[in-house]
PDB file of C-alpha atoms in Angstrom:
ATOM      1  CA  MET A 251      -0.026  -0.238  -0.063  1.00 65.00           C
ATOM      2  CA  LYS A 252       1.338   3.402  -1.104  1.00 74.00           C
ATOM      3  CA  ASN A 253       1.466   6.256   1.270  1.00 81.00           C
ATOM      4  CA  VAL A 254      -0.611   9.400   1.111  1.00 80.00           C
ATOM      5  CA  LEU A 255       2.441  11.218  -0.168  1.00 77.00           C
ATOM      6  CA  GLU A 256       3.442   8.787  -2.940  1.00 82.00           C
ATOM      7  CA  GLN A 257       0.124   8.862  -4.053  1.00 82.00           C
ATOM      8  CA  LEU A 258      -0.194  12.661  -4.610  1.00 79.00           C
ATOM      9  CA  TYR A 259       3.234  12.582  -6.386  1.00 78.00           C
ATOM     10  CA  ASN A 260       1.827   9.831  -8.873  1.00 81.00           C
ATOM     11  CA  GLY A 261      -1.244  11.798  -9.755  1.00 81.00           C
ATOM     12  CA  GLU A 262      -3.606   8.875  -7.917  1.00 84.00           C
ATOM     13  CA  ILE A 263      -5.143  11.486  -5.681  1.00 82.00           C
ATOM     14  CA  PHE A 264      -5.919  15.070  -6.016  1.00 77.00           C
ATOM     15  CA  PRO A 265      -7.511  16.464  -2.759  1.00 74.00           C
ATOM     16  CA  ALA A 266      -8.789  19.304  -4.423  1.00 70.00           C
ATOM     17  CA  GLU A 267     -11.217  17.695  -6.142  1.00 73.00           C
ATOM     18  CA  GLN A 268     -12.756  16.530  -3.275  1.00 73.00           C
ATOM     19  CA  TYR A 269     -12.689  19.242  -0.934  1.00 72.00           C
ATOM     20  CA  ALA A 270     -16.010  21.046  -0.779  1.00 74.00           C
ATOM     21  CA  PRO A 271     -16.715  23.595   2.283  1.00 79.00           C
ATOM     22  CA  LYS A 272     -19.241  22.079   4.565  1.00 83.00           C
ATOM     23  CA  GLY A 273     -20.025  25.181   6.664  1.00 90.00           C
ATOM     24  CA  LYS A 274     -23.448  26.640   7.563  1.00 92.00           C
ATOM     25  CA  GLU A 275     -21.931  30.680   6.782  1.00 93.00           C
ATOM     26  CA  TYR A 276     -20.109  29.286   3.539  1.00 88.00           C
ATOM     27  CA  ARG A 277     -23.352  27.575   1.831  1.00 90.00           C
ATOM     28  CA  LYS A 278     -25.058  30.947   2.938  1.00 93.00           C
ATOM     29  CA  ILE A 279     -22.606  33.066   1.117  1.00 92.00           C
ATOM     30  CA  TYR A 280     -21.883  30.862  -1.644  1.00 88.00           C
ATOM     31  CA  GLN A 281     -25.857  30.734  -2.052  1.00 93.00           C
ATOM     32  CA  GLY A 282     -26.161  34.229  -2.362  1.00 93.00           C
ATOM     33  CA  ASN A 283     -23.228  35.192  -4.177  1.00 92.00           C
ATOM     34  CA  TYR A 284     -24.767  32.373  -7.196  1.00 91.00           C
ATOM     35  CA  ASN A 285     -28.046  34.205  -7.016  1.00 93.00           C
ATOM     36  CA  HIS A 286     -26.559  37.451  -7.661  1.00 93.00           C
ATOM     37  CA  TYR A 287     -24.310  35.976 -10.687  1.00 90.00           C
ATOM     38  CA  ASP A 288     -27.523  34.644 -12.029  1.00 91.00           C
ATOM     39  CA  ASP A 289     -29.297  37.722 -11.940  1.00 93.00           C
ATOM     40  CA  PHE A 290     -26.410  39.728 -13.612  1.00 90.00           C
ATOM     41  CA  ILE A 291     -25.865  37.535 -16.111  1.00 89.00           C
ATOM     42  CA  GLU A 292     -29.638  37.914 -17.046  1.00 90.00           C
ATOM     43  CA  LEU A 293     -29.415  41.617 -17.128  1.00 89.00           C
ATOM     44  CA  PHE A 294     -26.675  41.300 -19.297  1.00 85.00           C
ATOM     45  CA  ALA A 295     -27.970  39.068 -21.737  1.00 87.00           C
ATOM     46  CA  LYS A 296     -31.009  41.942 -22.215  1.00 88.00           C
ATOM     47  CA  LEU A 297     -28.156  44.618 -23.478  1.00 86.00           C
ATOM     48  CA  ASN A 298     -27.637  45.113 -26.896  1.00 79.00           C
ATOM     49  CA  PRO A 299     -25.290  43.528 -28.118  1.00 81.00           C
ATOM     50  CA  PRO A 300     -25.568  40.597 -25.388  1.00 82.00           C
ATOM     51  CA  LEU A 301     -22.477  40.403 -23.009  1.00 85.00           C
ATOM     52  CA  ASP A 302     -23.515  37.789 -21.108  1.00 86.00           C
ATOM     53  CA  LYS A 303     -21.370  35.425 -22.800  1.00 87.00           C
ATOM     54  CA  GLN A 304     -18.163  37.668 -22.748  1.00 88.00           C
ATOM     55  CA  PHE A 305     -18.816  38.361 -19.432  1.00 89.00           C
ATOM     56  CA  ILE A 306     -19.224  34.530 -18.449  1.00 90.00           C
ATOM     57  CA  GLU A 307     -15.837  33.858 -20.603  1.00 92.00           C
ATOM     58  CA  ILE A 308     -14.283  36.353 -18.187  1.00 92.00           C
ATOM     59  CA  MET A 309     -15.510  34.634 -15.259  1.00 91.00           C
ATOM     60  CA  ASP A 310     -14.501  31.320 -16.491  1.00 92.00           C
ATOM     61  CA  GLU A 311     -10.614  32.554 -17.148  1.00 93.00           C
ATOM     62  CA  GLN A 312     -10.644  33.811 -13.558  1.00 89.00           C
ATOM     63  CA  LEU A 313     -12.151  30.814 -11.703  1.00 89.00           C
ATOM     64  CA  ASP A 314      -9.421  28.503 -13.800  1.00 90.00           C
ATOM     65  CA  VAL A 315      -7.402  29.978 -11.736  1.00 88.00           C
ATOM     66  CA  ILE A 316      -8.576  28.594  -8.440  1.00 85.00           C
ATOM     67  CA  PRO A 317      -7.321  24.900  -8.767  1.00 80.00           C
ATOM     68  CA  TYR A 318      -3.476  26.445  -9.103  1.00 82.00           C
ATOM     69  CA  GLU A 319      -4.483  28.479  -5.712  1.00 83.00           C
ATOM     70  CA  PHE A 320      -5.714  25.887  -3.759  1.00 79.00           C
ATOM     71  CA  SER A 321      -2.682  23.353  -4.857  1.00 77.00           C
ATOM     72  CA  GLU A 322      -0.385  25.866  -3.658  1.00 80.00           C
ATOM     73  CA  MET A 323      -1.834  26.392  -0.664  1.00 78.00           C
ATOM     74  CA  PHE A 324      -1.789  22.623  -0.239  1.00 74.00           C
ATOM     75  CA  ILE A 325       1.641  21.979  -1.071  1.00 76.00           C
ATOM     76  CA  ASP A 326       2.815  24.739   1.586  1.00 78.00           C
ATOM     77  CA  GLY A 327       1.121  22.564   4.211  1.00 75.00           C
ATOM     78  CA  PHE A 328       3.400  20.372   3.889  1.00 71.00           C
ATOM     79  CA  LYS A 329       6.617  22.863   3.763  1.00 73.00           C
ATOM     80  CA  LEU A 330       8.971  23.237   6.466  1.00 61.00           C
ATOM     81  CA  ARG A 331      10.010  26.392   6.557  1.00 60.00           C
ATOM     82  CA  GLN A 332      12.921  27.800   8.489  1.00 52.00           C
ATOM     83  CA  LYS A 333      13.525  31.403   9.150  1.00 54.00           C
TER      84      LYS A 333
END
């Protein structure tokens, strides 16, 4: 049986895929943000020309970096720092 660090190194497990915050406060804030996002997209779709698709592309580009941020935070958690 391989240890966890070996599985991480070999790409056999990917903690960021399994992570989902479970706190009530997080879910409440997330749902509120999601509702605001939907309302905003709906408003953008009504503009001439519709800007909703461009806005979604921009947001997707920004959201694409989140897994890298999680990865770096996770990796930093295993590093021993000497000052």
